[in-house]
Each structure stands twice: as C-alpha cells, then as structure tokens.
C-alpha cells in the first residue's frame, strides 16, 4: 500500500531555475507532488481497487496454501493466478484511463519519455511502472514457484530402526 504502482516524473528549467513534478498512482489513490507539496488528484481508480482486492486475496490464498498439504497446491495456483490477474487489470485499466485523461499530452503510456511544450517552456517527462507493480509480479511468481514445489501428500515418517 505504501508503494506507487506507476509514476510520471516531469522536469523543466525556467529562467535558470529547475522545477520537478511527480505524479504517482497507487491502487487506491493518485497523488501529485510539486516543489515539496503533495496532493491527491481525482482519478477514476476502478482498476486500482480491483487490482488491490485481487492481490490481497491472492496473497492470503498463497499463504494459506503454503501451510495446507491436501488443498494447498490448488490454493497456491489460484493465489498466483489472482496476483497475476491483478497486475494485468491494473496495467490495462491505467492505460485506458491515461488515454481518456485530458490535459496530458497524447501518447502518455505505462512506459515512455519525451518532451512537452507549454507556454514557451519545454518540460521533459518519463513514465514507468513502479515498485508496487513489480512487487505484485514477484508475489505471483513466488506463488507459482511454490505451487510447482508443493508436495501433493504428507511426507512418510522415517522407518523405525
């Protein structure tokens, strides 16, 4: 929850003074930071809430599946699928919302960089999927690895001596 899933960084130099702006999208909110001030931005985050619910449910299922022996393998698989589905929904939903948002230059996507000219000032920007997104992907991969290595039945007790 504390890490952004997507970030847009912008910088400009006006009359020798450098300015930076950052926009971050979390599953539950979008924030903009400029010159030390951070504020929430209204944005339709249906995809973020869906991704957050799926990754939490997937994580709980993976944890429970790692403990159980009989149904554990199936729970690990479902947990990994839900975690993977969460990042897909986030990426597709964010790209859809970015293409609908007015005020952004055309072509802003999940990854990219370029320049924007605004009132005689050129601003350089870069966009990328951030830490939270990649950690959700790592969680999905770990659930799939655990699924492949999970025993199907309890180990037999050692033979008596």
PDB file of C-alpha atoms in Angstrom:
ATOM      1  CA  UNK A   1       0.000   0.000   0.000  1.00  0.00           C
ATOM      2  CA  UNK A   2       2.873   2.374   0.617  1.00  0.00           C
ATOM      3  CA  UNK A   3       4.477   1.959  -2.794  1.00  0.00           C
ATOM      4  CA  UNK A   4       3.246   3.506  -6.047  1.00  0.00           C
ATOM      5  CA  UNK A   5       2.411   1.230  -8.970  1.00  0.00           C
ATOM      6  CA  UNK A   6       3.003   3.881 -11.698  1.00  0.00           C
ATOM      7  CA  UNK A   7       4.987   7.121 -11.729  1.00  0.00           C
ATOM      8  CA  UNK A   8       5.319  10.091 -14.062  1.00  0.00           C
ATOM      9  CA  UNK A   9       8.249  12.448 -13.464  1.00  0.00           C
ATOM     10  CA  UNK A  10       8.453  15.840 -15.150  1.00  0.00           C
ATOM     11  CA  UNK A  11      11.190  18.468 -15.070  1.00  0.00           C
ATOM     12  CA  UNK A  12      11.618  21.911 -16.568  1.00  0.00           C
ATOM     13  CA  UNK A  13      14.067  24.768 -16.339  1.00  0.00           C
ATOM     14  CA  UNK A  14      12.595  28.250 -16.381  1.00  0.00           C
ATOM     15  CA  UNK A  15      14.940  31.228 -16.303  1.00  0.00           C
ATOM     16  CA  UNK A  16      17.728  29.095 -14.843  1.00  0.00           C
ATOM     17  CA  UNK A  17      15.590  27.535 -12.100  1.00  0.00           C
ATOM     18  CA  UNK A  18      14.833  23.802 -12.243  1.00  0.00           C
ATOM     19  CA  UNK A  19      11.370  22.544 -11.347  1.00  0.00           C
ATOM     20  CA  UNK A  20      10.303  18.937 -10.851  1.00  0.00           C
ATOM     21  CA  UNK A  21       6.840  17.399 -10.674  1.00  0.00           C
ATOM     22  CA  UNK A  22       5.936  13.818  -9.862  1.00  0.00           C
ATOM     23  CA  UNK A  23       2.617  12.034 -10.306  1.00  0.00           C
ATOM     24  CA  UNK A  24       2.188   8.632  -8.679  1.00  0.00           C
ATOM     25  CA  UNK A  25      -0.703   6.195  -8.977  1.00  0.00           C
ATOM     26  CA  UNK A  26      -1.326   3.806  -6.119  1.00  0.00           C
ATOM     27  CA  UNK A  27      -4.065   1.173  -6.286  1.00  0.00           C
ATOM     28  CA  UNK A  28      -6.243   3.385  -4.059  1.00  0.00           C
ATOM     29  CA  UNK A  29      -5.251   6.970  -4.983  1.00  0.00           C
ATOM     30  CA  UNK A  30      -3.361   9.243  -7.378  1.00  0.00           C
ATOM     31  CA  UNK A  31      -1.002  11.899  -5.994  1.00  0.00           C
ATOM     32  CA  UNK A  32       0.925  14.799  -7.476  1.00  0.00           C
ATOM     33  CA  UNK A  33       3.994  16.307  -5.817  1.00  0.00           C
ATOM     34  CA  UNK A  34       5.455  19.648  -6.849  1.00  0.00           C
ATOM     35  CA  UNK A  35       8.006  21.766  -5.010  1.00  0.00           C
ATOM     36  CA  UNK A  36       7.598  19.869  -1.751  1.00  0.00           C
ATOM     37  CA  UNK A  37       3.791  19.890  -1.739  1.00  0.00           C
ATOM     38  CA  UNK A  38       1.866  16.673  -2.313  1.00  0.00           C
ATOM     39  CA  UNK A  39      -1.850  16.464  -3.003  1.00  0.00           C
ATOM     40  CA  UNK A  40      -4.368  13.867  -4.039  1.00  0.00           C
ATOM     41  CA  UNK A  41      -5.719  14.010  -7.599  1.00  0.00           C
ATOM     42  CA  UNK A  42      -9.227  12.943  -8.596  1.00  0.00           C
ATOM     43  CA  UNK A  43      -8.989   9.940 -10.892  1.00  0.00           C
ATOM     44  CA  UNK A  44     -11.268   7.008 -11.658  1.00  0.00           C
ATOM     45  CA  UNK A  45      -9.313   4.199  -9.986  1.00  0.00           C
ATOM     46  CA  UNK A  46     -11.705   1.285 -10.561  1.00  0.00           C
ATOM     47  CA  UNK A  47      -8.751  -0.739 -11.875  1.00  0.00           C
ATOM     48  CA  UNK A  48      -6.638   0.046  -8.811  1.00  0.00           C
ATOM     49  CA  UNK A  49      -9.272  -1.112  -6.361  1.00  0.00           C
ATOM     50  CA  UNK A  50      -9.850  -4.281  -8.399  1.00  0.00           C
ATOM     51  CA  UNK A  51      -6.097  -4.951  -8.519  1.00  0.00           C
ATOM     52  CA  UNK A  52      -5.755  -4.303  -4.790  1.00  0.00           C
ATOM     53  CA  UNK A  53      -8.575  -6.723  -3.945  1.00  0.00           C
ATOM     54  CA  UNK A  54      -7.167  -9.426  -6.222  1.00  0.00           C
ATOM     55  CA  UNK A  55      -3.590  -9.147  -4.961  1.00  0.00           C
ATOM     56  CA  UNK A  56      -4.726  -9.242  -1.312  1.00  0.00           C
ATOM     57  CA  UNK A  57      -6.971 -12.272  -1.881  1.00  0.00           C
ATOM     58  CA  UNK A  58      -4.227 -13.949  -3.930  1.00  0.00           C
ATOM     59  CA  UNK A  59      -1.685 -13.301  -1.181  1.00  0.00           C
ATOM     60  CA  UNK A  60      -3.933 -14.714   1.527  1.00  0.00           C
ATOM     61  CA  UNK A  61      -4.668 -17.809  -0.575  1.00  0.00           C
ATOM     62  CA  UNK A  62      -0.949 -18.321  -1.247  1.00  0.00           C
ATOM     63  CA  UNK A  63      -0.096 -18.049   2.449  1.00  0.00           C
ATOM     64  CA  UNK A  64      -2.856 -20.484   3.429  1.00  0.00           C
ATOM     65  CA  UNK A  65      -1.903 -22.799   0.553  1.00  0.00           C
ATOM     66  CA  UNK A  66       1.697 -22.916   1.702  1.00  0.00           C
ATOM     67  CA  UNK A  67       0.581 -24.228   5.085  1.00  0.00           C
ATOM     68  CA  UNK A  68      -2.004 -26.797   3.990  1.00  0.00           C
ATOM     69  CA  UNK A  69      -0.941 -30.087   2.475  1.00  0.00           C
ATOM     70  CA  UNK A  70      -4.101 -31.541   0.924  1.00  0.00           C
ATOM     71  CA  UNK A  71      -5.644 -28.482  -0.782  1.00  0.00           C
ATOM     72  CA  UNK A  72      -2.526 -26.325  -0.592  1.00  0.00           C
ATOM     73  CA  UNK A  73      -1.321 -26.892  -4.125  1.00  0.00           C
ATOM     74  CA  UNK A  74      -4.614 -25.657  -5.611  1.00  0.00           C
ATOM     75  CA  UNK A  75      -4.705 -22.624  -3.297  1.00  0.00           C
ATOM     76  CA  UNK A  76      -1.176 -21.672  -4.355  1.00  0.00           C
ATOM     77  CA  UNK A  77      -2.150 -21.897  -8.021  1.00  0.00           C
ATOM     78  CA  UNK A  78      -5.279 -19.778  -7.535  1.00  0.00           C
ATOM     79  CA  UNK A  79      -3.317 -17.256  -5.450  1.00  0.00           C
ATOM     80  CA  UNK A  80      -0.687 -16.917  -8.184  1.00  0.00           C
ATOM     81  CA  UNK A  81      -3.334 -16.509 -10.884  1.00  0.00           C
ATOM     82  CA  UNK A  82      -5.128 -13.802  -8.878  1.00  0.00           C
ATOM     83  CA  UNK A  83      -1.876 -11.916  -8.253  1.00  0.00           C
ATOM     84  CA  UNK A  84      -1.029 -12.103 -11.961  1.00  0.00           C
ATOM     85  CA  UNK A  85      -4.541 -11.023 -12.896  1.00  0.00           C
ATOM     86  CA  UNK A  86      -4.252  -8.027 -10.552  1.00  0.00           C
ATOM     87  CA  UNK A  87      -1.248  -6.575 -12.382  1.00  0.00           C
ATOM     88  CA  UNK A  88      -2.860  -7.180 -15.774  1.00  0.00           C
ATOM     89  CA  UNK A  89      -6.046  -5.388 -14.696  1.00  0.00           C
ATOM     90  CA  UNK A  90      -4.009  -2.503 -13.268  1.00  0.00           C
ATOM     91  CA  UNK A  91      -1.905  -2.075 -16.410  1.00  0.00           C
ATOM     92  CA  UNK A  92      -4.836  -2.263 -18.841  1.00  0.00           C
ATOM     93  CA  UNK A  93      -7.053  -0.065 -16.671  1.00  0.00           C
ATOM     94  CA  UNK A  94      -4.373   2.588 -16.177  1.00  0.00           C
ATOM     95  CA  UNK A  95      -3.577   2.712 -19.886  1.00  0.00           C
ATOM     96  CA  UNK A  96      -7.297   3.117 -20.619  1.00  0.00           C
ATOM     97  CA  UNK A  97      -7.635   5.957 -18.095  1.00  0.00           C
ATOM     98  CA  UNK A  98      -4.479   7.693 -19.339  1.00  0.00           C
ATOM     99  CA  UNK A  99      -5.792   7.694 -22.890  1.00  0.00           C
ATOM    100  CA  UNK A 100      -9.053   9.310 -21.702  1.00  0.00           C
ATOM    101  CA  UNK A 101      -7.474  11.935 -19.399  1.00  0.00           C
ATOM    102  CA  UNK A 102      -7.495  15.467 -20.745  1.00  0.00           C
ATOM    103  CA  UNK A 103      -4.571  17.752 -20.009  1.00  0.00           C
ATOM    104  CA  UNK A 104      -1.975  15.066 -20.609  1.00  0.00           C
ATOM    105  CA  UNK A 105      -0.011  15.006 -23.840  1.00  0.00           C
ATOM    106  CA  UNK A 106      -1.072  12.348 -26.310  1.00  0.00           C
ATOM    107  CA  UNK A 107       0.942   9.164 -26.220  1.00  0.00           C
ATOM    108  CA  UNK A 108       1.469   9.035 -22.444  1.00  0.00           C
ATOM    109  CA  UNK A 109       1.521   5.377 -21.514  1.00  0.00           C
ATOM    110  CA  UNK A 110       2.796   2.911 -18.969  1.00  0.00           C
ATOM    111  CA  UNK A 111       6.386   3.398 -20.140  1.00  0.00           C
ATOM    112  CA  UNK A 112       7.761   6.323 -22.069  1.00  0.00           C
ATOM    113  CA  UNK A 113       9.602   9.591 -22.158  1.00  0.00           C
ATOM    114  CA  UNK A 114       9.515  12.746 -24.182  1.00  0.00           C
ATOM    115  CA  UNK A 115       9.052  16.496 -24.104  1.00  0.00           C
ATOM    116  CA  UNK A 116       6.011  18.723 -23.743  1.00  0.00           C
ATOM    117  CA  UNK A 117       5.959  22.360 -24.846  1.00  0.00           C
ATOM    118  CA  UNK A 118       3.681  24.518 -22.721  1.00  0.00           C
ATOM    119  CA  UNK A 119       3.554  28.315 -22.952  1.00  0.00           C
ATOM    120  CA  UNK A 120       7.073  28.523 -24.350  1.00  0.00           C
ATOM    121  CA  UNK A 121       8.561  26.172 -21.763  1.00  0.00           C
ATOM    122  CA  UNK A 122       9.735  22.675 -22.596  1.00  0.00           C
ATOM    123  CA  UNK A 123       9.133  20.015 -19.965  1.00  0.00           C
ATOM    124  CA  UNK A 124      10.789  16.613 -20.125  1.00  0.00           C
ATOM    125  CA  UNK A 125       8.825  13.665 -18.780  1.00  0.00           C
ATOM    126  CA  UNK A 126       9.249   9.969 -18.151  1.00  0.00           C
ATOM    127  CA  UNK A 127       6.659   7.375 -17.149  1.00  0.00           C
ATOM    128  CA  UNK A 128       7.173   3.897 -15.779  1.00  0.00           C
ATOM    129  CA  UNK A 129       5.550   1.126 -13.771  1.00  0.00           C
ATOM    130  CA  UNK A 130       6.899   1.472 -10.259  1.00  0.00           C
ATOM    131  CA  UNK A 131       7.844  -0.602  -7.211  1.00  0.00           C
ATOM    132  CA  UNK A 132       4.383  -1.758  -6.111  1.00  0.00           C
ATOM    133  CA  UNK A 133       3.598  -3.171  -9.551  1.00  0.00           C
ATOM    134  CA  UNK A 134       6.839  -5.138  -9.713  1.00  0.00           C
ATOM    135  CA  UNK A 135       6.414  -6.472  -6.161  1.00  0.00           C
ATOM    136  CA  UNK A 136       2.963  -7.777  -7.111  1.00  0.00           C
ATOM    137  CA  UNK A 137       4.576  -9.541 -10.083  1.00  0.00           C
ATOM    138  CA  UNK A 138       7.230 -11.050  -7.792  1.00  0.00           C
ATOM    139  CA  UNK A 139       4.445 -12.265  -5.468  1.00  0.00           C
ATOM    140  CA  UNK A 140       2.737 -14.004  -8.403  1.00  0.00           C
ATOM    141  CA  UNK A 141       5.998 -15.626  -9.496  1.00  0.00           C
ATOM    142  CA  UNK A 142       6.712 -16.835  -5.941  1.00  0.00           C
ATOM    143  CA  UNK A 143       3.217 -18.322  -5.697  1.00  0.00           C
ATOM    144  CA  UNK A 144       3.773 -20.215  -8.967  1.00  0.00           C
ATOM    145  CA  UNK A 145       7.182 -21.473  -7.808  1.00  0.00           C
ATOM    146  CA  UNK A 146       5.652 -22.606  -4.512  1.00  0.00           C
ATOM    147  CA  UNK A 147       2.845 -24.311  -6.467  1.00  0.00           C
ATOM    148  CA  UNK A 148       5.365 -26.292  -8.524  1.00  0.00           C
ATOM    149  CA  UNK A 149       7.394 -27.339  -5.475  1.00  0.00           C
ATOM    150  CA  UNK A 150       4.471 -28.008  -3.099  1.00  0.00           C
ATOM    151  CA  UNK A 151       4.115 -31.654  -2.035  1.00  0.00           C
ATOM    152  CA  UNK A 152       0.890 -33.404  -3.021  1.00  0.00           C
ATOM    153  CA  UNK A 153       0.776 -35.572   0.126  1.00  0.00           C
ATOM    154  CA  UNK A 154       2.399 -35.519   3.526  1.00  0.00           C
ATOM    155  CA  UNK A 155       5.877 -36.997   3.708  1.00  0.00           C
ATOM    156  CA  UNK A 156       6.045 -40.533   5.031  1.00  0.00           C
ATOM    157  CA  UNK A 157       7.506 -40.928   8.512  1.00  0.00           C
ATOM    158  CA  UNK A 158      11.030 -42.314   8.675  1.00  0.00           C
ATOM    159  CA  UNK A 159      11.255 -46.130   9.045  1.00  0.00           C
ATOM    160  CA  UNK A 160      11.835 -47.492  12.573  1.00  0.00           C
ATOM    161  CA  UNK A 161      15.371 -48.531  13.444  1.00  0.00           C
TER     162      UNK A 161
END
